[in-house]
Amino acid sequence: MSRLIVLDTGVLGMIVHPSATGEPRECKKWLETILLQGMPVYIPEVADYELRRELVRIKSAKSIARLDELKTTLGYVAITTPAMLVAAELWAGARNAGTPTADDRELDVDVILAAQSTILARLGDQVIVATTNVGHLSLFMDARAWRDIP
């Protein structure tokens, strides 16, 4: 069983941020360290979408180019029908348990990301979601603040 990292939107955003200082710099160094350890790192398509739509809105060509570059060097988890079926189950289960992660009328990106990660975990891997907000994702899987992943 191998251990792999799935990037949440917040972490992905820091990695493609043009700033070379502060938290984005630290996050980029963290990613380099993880990759040097040989740990596989994946970008879920739903995180790409959530980040890209904002980068397009603010016309951040540099960050979009960096995001496109990362997609060629890291693993990429496409949105699939099985993942969306799992997402529907997670979404319903969270609401039935009284722990919704978004308004009922919103497309719940967190459950889609959790479903994509769940599909990866079914292949026998230990999947850890690197995030800036552990709260919602930890309802579904192993989600940790990126700084807490060695």
Short mmCIF file of C-alpha atoms in Angstrom, two decimals:
data_model
loop_
_atom_site.label_atom_id
_atom_site.label_comp_id
_atom_site.label_asym_id
_atom_site.label_seq_id
_atom_site.Cartn_x
_atom_site.Cartn_y
_atom_site.Cartn_z
CA MET A 1 0.00 0.00 0.00
CA SER A 2 1.46 3.32 -1.01
CA ARG A 3 0.73 6.69 0.51
CA LEU A 4 -0.36 9.48 -1.78
CA ILE A 5 -1.37 13.09 -1.42
CA VAL A 6 -4.37 14.76 -3.02
CA LEU A 7 -4.28 18.57 -3.16
CA ASP A 8 -7.29 20.59 -2.09
CA THR A 9 -8.06 23.87 -3.88
CA GLY A 10 -6.55 26.11 -1.21
CA VAL A 11 -3.22 24.29 -1.27
CA LEU A 12 -3.22 24.15 -5.06
CA GLY A 13 -3.87 27.90 -5.14
CA MET A 14 -0.84 28.62 -2.97
CA ILE A 15 1.36 26.40 -5.12
CA VAL A 16 0.46 28.26 -8.32
CA HIS A 17 0.48 31.70 -6.66
CA PRO A 18 3.09 33.99 -8.24
CA SER A 19 4.36 35.18 -4.84
CA ALA A 20 7.76 33.93 -3.73
CA THR A 21 7.20 34.96 -0.11
CA GLY A 22 5.12 34.01 2.89
CA GLU A 23 2.73 31.08 2.97
CA PRO A 24 2.75 30.42 -0.81
CA ARG A 25 6.54 30.07 -0.68
CA GLU A 26 6.34 27.70 2.30
CA CYS A 27 3.69 25.62 0.55
CA LYS A 28 5.80 25.37 -2.61
CA LYS A 29 8.77 24.20 -0.53
CA TRP A 30 6.53 21.66 1.20
CA LEU A 31 5.46 20.26 -2.19
CA GLU A 32 9.09 20.02 -3.33
CA THR A 33 9.94 18.09 -0.15
CA ILE A 34 7.02 15.69 -0.60
CA LEU A 35 8.01 15.04 -4.22
CA LEU A 36 11.68 14.50 -3.28
CA GLN A 37 10.48 11.84 -0.82
CA GLY A 38 8.95 10.07 -3.80
CA MET A 39 5.39 10.48 -2.59
CA PRO A 40 2.83 10.66 -5.41
CA VAL A 41 0.83 13.90 -5.47
CA TYR A 42 -2.46 14.31 -7.34
CA ILE A 43 -4.57 17.21 -8.53
CA PRO A 44 -8.28 16.34 -8.50
CA GLU A 45 -10.11 17.75 -11.49
CA VAL A 46 -12.68 19.39 -9.24
CA ALA A 47 -9.92 21.38 -7.46
CA ASP A 48 -8.49 22.37 -10.85
CA TYR A 49 -11.95 23.63 -11.84
CA GLU A 50 -12.59 25.49 -8.59
CA LEU A 51 -9.22 27.26 -8.73
CA ARG A 52 -9.10 27.80 -12.50
CA ARG A 53 -12.49 29.55 -12.64
CA GLU A 54 -11.21 32.17 -10.20
CA LEU A 55 -7.85 32.52 -11.97
CA VAL A 56 -9.69 33.06 -15.26
CA ARG A 57 -11.97 35.63 -13.61
CA ILE A 58 -9.04 37.67 -12.28
CA LYS A 59 -7.05 37.14 -15.49
CA SER A 60 -4.05 35.58 -13.75
CA ALA A 61 -2.29 34.17 -16.80
CA LYS A 62 0.88 33.38 -14.84
CA SER A 63 -0.98 31.25 -12.29
CA ILE A 64 -3.01 29.52 -15.02
CA ALA A 65 0.22 28.64 -16.84
CA ARG A 66 1.67 27.26 -13.60
CA LEU A 67 -1.50 25.21 -13.02
CA ASP A 68 -1.26 23.79 -16.54
CA GLU A 69 2.41 22.95 -15.95
CA LEU A 70 1.60 21.16 -12.70
CA LYS A 71 -0.98 19.03 -14.48
CA THR A 72 1.81 17.61 -16.63
CA THR A 73 4.12 16.81 -13.71
CA LEU A 74 1.74 15.64 -10.98
CA GLY A 75 -0.96 13.00 -11.13
CA TYR A 76 -4.40 14.12 -12.26
CA VAL A 77 -7.67 12.61 -11.08
CA ALA A 78 -10.42 13.16 -13.63
CA ILE A 79 -14.05 13.43 -12.60
CA THR A 80 -15.67 10.11 -13.48
CA THR A 81 -19.15 8.66 -13.25
CA PRO A 82 -18.13 6.33 -10.38
CA ALA A 83 -16.73 9.32 -8.47
CA MET A 84 -19.95 11.28 -8.96
CA LEU A 85 -21.99 8.31 -7.72
CA VAL A 86 -19.82 8.15 -4.59
CA ALA A 87 -20.18 11.94 -4.21
CA ALA A 88 -23.97 11.61 -4.24
CA GLU A 89 -23.77 8.98 -1.49
CA LEU A 90 -21.42 11.14 0.60
CA TRP A 91 -23.60 14.22 0.10
CA ALA A 92 -26.77 12.38 1.18
CA GLY A 93 -25.03 10.68 4.09
CA ALA A 94 -23.70 13.98 5.43
CA ARG A 95 -27.13 15.60 5.27
CA ASN A 96 -28.86 12.62 6.84
CA ALA A 97 -26.30 12.75 9.66
CA GLY A 98 -26.94 16.48 10.14
CA THR A 99 -23.48 17.48 8.91
CA PRO A 100 -23.95 19.13 5.50
CA THR A 101 -20.84 20.71 4.01
CA ALA A 102 -22.63 23.23 1.78
CA ASP A 103 -26.09 24.59 1.09
CA ASP A 104 -28.43 22.00 -0.45
CA ARG A 105 -28.64 24.00 -3.70
CA GLU A 106 -24.87 24.34 -4.15
CA LEU A 107 -22.62 22.02 -6.07
CA ASP A 108 -20.64 20.64 -3.13
CA VAL A 109 -17.03 20.61 -4.29
CA ASP A 110 -15.83 19.06 -1.02
CA VAL A 111 -17.88 15.90 -1.50
CA ILE A 112 -16.73 15.57 -5.10
CA LEU A 113 -13.09 15.90 -4.01
CA ALA A 114 -13.71 13.39 -1.21
CA ALA A 115 -15.32 11.01 -3.70
CA GLN A 116 -12.39 11.30 -6.10
CA SER A 117 -10.04 10.55 -3.21
CA THR A 118 -12.22 7.64 -2.07
CA ILE A 119 -11.93 6.08 -5.52
CA LEU A 120 -8.12 6.33 -5.28
CA ALA A 121 -8.19 4.75 -1.82
CA ARG A 122 -10.18 1.80 -3.15
CA LEU A 123 -7.13 0.88 -5.21
CA GLY A 124 -5.37 0.08 -1.93
CA ASP A 125 -3.57 3.36 -1.40
CA GLN A 126 -3.51 5.46 1.76
CA VAL A 127 -4.89 8.78 0.56
CA ILE A 128 -4.32 12.00 2.48
CA VAL A 129 -5.97 15.22 1.36
CA ALA A 130 -3.66 18.20 1.89
CA THR A 131 -5.88 21.15 2.72
CA THR A 132 -6.11 24.56 4.33
CA ASN A 133 -9.49 23.68 5.88
CA VAL A 134 -9.64 20.25 7.49
CA GLY A 135 -13.20 20.63 8.79
CA HIS A 136 -15.49 19.50 5.97
CA LEU A 137 -13.14 17.07 4.28
CA SER A 138 -12.32 15.25 7.51
CA LEU A 139 -15.96 14.14 7.68
CA PHE A 140 -15.25 11.85 4.74
CA MET A 141 -11.58 10.90 4.83
CA ASP A 142 -8.07 11.54 6.10
CA ALA A 143 -7.69 15.28 5.56
CA ARG A 144 -4.81 17.18 7.13
CA ALA A 145 -3.44 20.68 7.09
CA TRP A 146 -0.68 20.63 4.48
CA ARG A 147 1.88 21.71 7.11
CA ASP A 148 1.04 18.58 9.14
CA ILE A 149 1.93 16.17 6.36
CA PRO A 150 5.60 15.24 6.65
#
